[in-house]
């Protein structure tokens, strides 16, 4: 397999403020706009803390050079989204959801309670108190680095020589520390338990290591969270069966045979991930033989979900009532940790599905027909979905997670007449217990009677979620350009305007009917570097032949402007310019993944989406406005980048 070149098909790691990858997204309601404003304030307050974390990571690498640079940032991203978790000080932060073992600090270290006691072990390595590891962010980072360093040196004894490491002699690569990451994960209370042949234990530990390496492979630069981008050679880190089980977003090119598949593996055209071609080459998971006939790779209840041997043993094999409701949960922990905990027979808890934040991966833990243990006295009729993360940190609630979760629930609506998607809650998010009527069939844990938990809490965007469950509801879509018969309003060269920097005048914008999201054609924007300039690319793709007045009027009230975009290179960001009554406002930029169609949008009334540009004031104030341009951004590079645009639209 190593003879194949590869292209990584990354899924955007974007937070709640990014738009959904679904063109039928509902319009921004007042409570949704208020939520976005609230999250902006909260995230701004976190930036100084996150700058301090970066200093702590740098200090840890100097003390423990066996740990590859970027690994600690990625572990912190996977475990806490760079938040100094203090469950004892703030009950709402980790309200012991399903008795899940609490995690502490920015590194999310466990302190026993069914998982490993990483806090005490790290404190012993540093010679400090466990309390300091739990509460002090710097000590927490150093403890995690010491624990990971100890695991790495089990596989790389030469890495003990710090002098040689500082000279660049023996630092292992991120791929080489995958076994150490799996042992470090801490999902087993003891080394003896971790060594047992357990399919779910292996799967959970593999998921943790995969997520850490995936964060590095994609890179993260979001609201103060910085994980340095570093291409991971996936075939060196995992075997092919593991990559398929994790639904790795990777395409291998068989150049000699001009194909994007191998003799045994192919690309799923829907998910764009690896899969086995036949039952003979279907991957097996360690311990799967003992898991019984259900140890396949795909759920029969919901096709996109992973089933395999990772299902929970905590369930009733029958129901005392018909399925008639859905409970939305926040796990108060990581994806891999939640899977491991639900498999633990002593935890006495489970849910039907668990969803990963970074890419929306779904693992099914309990069959739909069986009763999972997630809703106390109302388990008998409710299906439960756990979302990794913490209720007080909005960074976990990504578009990938919302879209994946909505996909699961839409499948429920199609299967059970007792759960219409139109019965979902769509009001304002709240903290605390807020019991809703039984007629609301799709709602949060906090909305059911007889409960003590308050998830998914104040940061879950119910209005957005309702729109995903009910596409086309709550507004109408007006298409500015679909590029089916012409280039529409985008009929000027991307290098036409004097505001464009970094690209050559040879750059072009042409209609293309070989690559498109919807319909038959899209707009292909070929960006070529201006070799006489070292400036980063900032490309103003003018609309309306350079005159916004030529464009369709857009209504500001409840208006969301957006489009589908596909980039042939990593590191591309996009935005829009709007011609307002007092000048031109330029939107915030949104990063897009490579080689994947992504829908991006901006709410016109939401001031945090807009920055003043030419004569503007940083807010859309007129009742009707016109589009000025689509903006394309990229770091200066010598290679060509193709960007495709489709279905530019406004929804009110």
Steps between C-alpha positions, in 0.01 A plus 500: 500500500787737560563521126185701451489877505222648708262789515343585833137591487470706815172584664486859623551544873286801544305617801145598553554837334578336164210423270346160457596278209138485393346736251156483654609645834230691681523874536654666803232560761546766771593241763756352262659840434510564876671165552764583242569836664528333840746243367714772344536665841583171670758401241667842517542453874676167442768638268741622775480159668573325173804719439631387839439136404727545198782607732444196719516267199829655392644452849384137506670420169827640636474274805374192314648513147394142425147636454460616137420870472129551441391189690413675826296765320310221321438301819368814669275563200362145511449494877387852591493729193759702693286569805638459853231257618426527872207268579529544877489878477222519243243223514338608174829438321508125552185418688604132534289424195417128508759477780769555235847521661587868537787648300716786631687789346578598145644151436186326628684269741291233673509449876374144532127439552519205258772635271874530570612745769711715269491791744676309776741326262595832340540665840741226609712547188522874566535475877199724565157456657207353303302812591749717312474277191122529511477876543814665356502507119880511467549204735221314321681538167833390649340197664346391170834547324675290767243221469522495120880519512506190723281309254708608201824384664355149540512468121798730440756446778755720322259789545614514864812686390377858512832641386486297181135588452569870524745452217227340292635147527222278636170685508233253388247609239129549575429176310750308713338598829156366410540198738610736777196721440271198528654399833494862622124534431419382851174316432598201714533512876815286497767372256367147554153604389642687201691188391188282486368411155216750483360611168344813640811589698712468189249695296476783755878530535542492122234772468687718748835463319331554164330819617828639638681435171203629298511833685867535400438389143231764447644763727281728709506878524171598657433768763836463669528122462807422291598146402790519251412336169721201423423244230461156656611192308199298603621168362800523735284571804221244453436186303239511226232329706532762771477784248184356349346443842571865585358610163828673425455798264771391261519415133790299361598545139615192310693701242613200295144380445343846496244428770414618849462157650698183556422135441331468838391853590301772332364847569147542627359760256270647765730529801823516296666262745667162465295182508562133427367370169376166624430295809829320448696820546272654762708609797487314827543659839711348775270297721216509245474123489382502858250774429258275315323531165448874532872572459462640151613847396173666398186557697186340360290766679682799352743435216752781564552387861780270609376197689774230527587360841485836673137463599397535861401217731288740707150465356175306517436274204135601488281809543197544722371783280515596133777734386355851499767756598865603462728635773796722406792469744843656549740234625710716732799319358676394183366279221742216569458531877121488469514187285731333751279600796181373339664163440606477865243270663548667838400844365135391455446766233481518121341682209410382153752717312815703574615778264849643461543876483786534253348315205156378606598134516214294648538182706193301596514352849151352538257378234195719442271214604674464836467722805808706580556641849520878458173659613414346837125437519444573129745257340226268378380722215795732426797474266814672629782678317816601685713783358859520618594816685402715797190712544689820580737493201340583165810391305380139512176571312635501145307495176629149438343392829170680438472355150584146611261517794219635281564218253447242775180669621362537147540123467290463817232727354490291184474173693268590789174678430489592869804730458426770239798728446263796511441422869859594591566782744606820322502761774779673686770293674506508877691379802343296778193277483230624263230233463318515166165342408491137386381627160858622442653171390859606425659693786785509747567295811416813698154516342369168636325466834663309784857587393792658686726593207500825304649397166533598224467837669544863410730453199292257293343681203147360486387734223783385276439136591130531417591637157724201435226259605245684286688626191316771316304610803482852630590696189549515125817470295580743217787396276726781383704275271482126427739507201282266295503703179761771558746638753214716626608813683861380545620588152822685584850364547590428863802728449293783353462715808782699652394359837624154405852416618742215455364337184592526135289667232496154336249389764157425354134449591315271258189285504586132546269204452732222618504600867184623669301464820149531361358513151738461205763772538689723742742794483865396484741761636861421405740687727858538378780655703646839416868402512611859546305524826548318830168624638235260624212463258193714560277466195192715452287306250277785389133451433281700265780584255663699777181695570298362793203701379464243219426230755178375652381688808534305825265555791684552826226376738577141602727482196781248462728516197706198406636266235655158446879495461761237408875566526772293338755604765515516876514835675225671300261742671202682355281799576256739335473874451164677528426843354313676783342845514811652662773311314624145464511251784725194480404183684713299735689226317421129527754228433394218269641147471680378191328283240156516658188702430414718799213742549594833660269785597478824696201652676443856379354634831778349717760774549773259607500363143610832348803729488514849350684515170438791258311774679305248704437487873535124561128425501228444240251779566295552182171314455614381156859448384694363202783252478835656417732200476605159621837515674758220472802483732811282497857520622749590228588189303660419166250236394162554335184468708162421350195619692147414386192703597140379465150618590565849635180575694313709750249354743240705691 
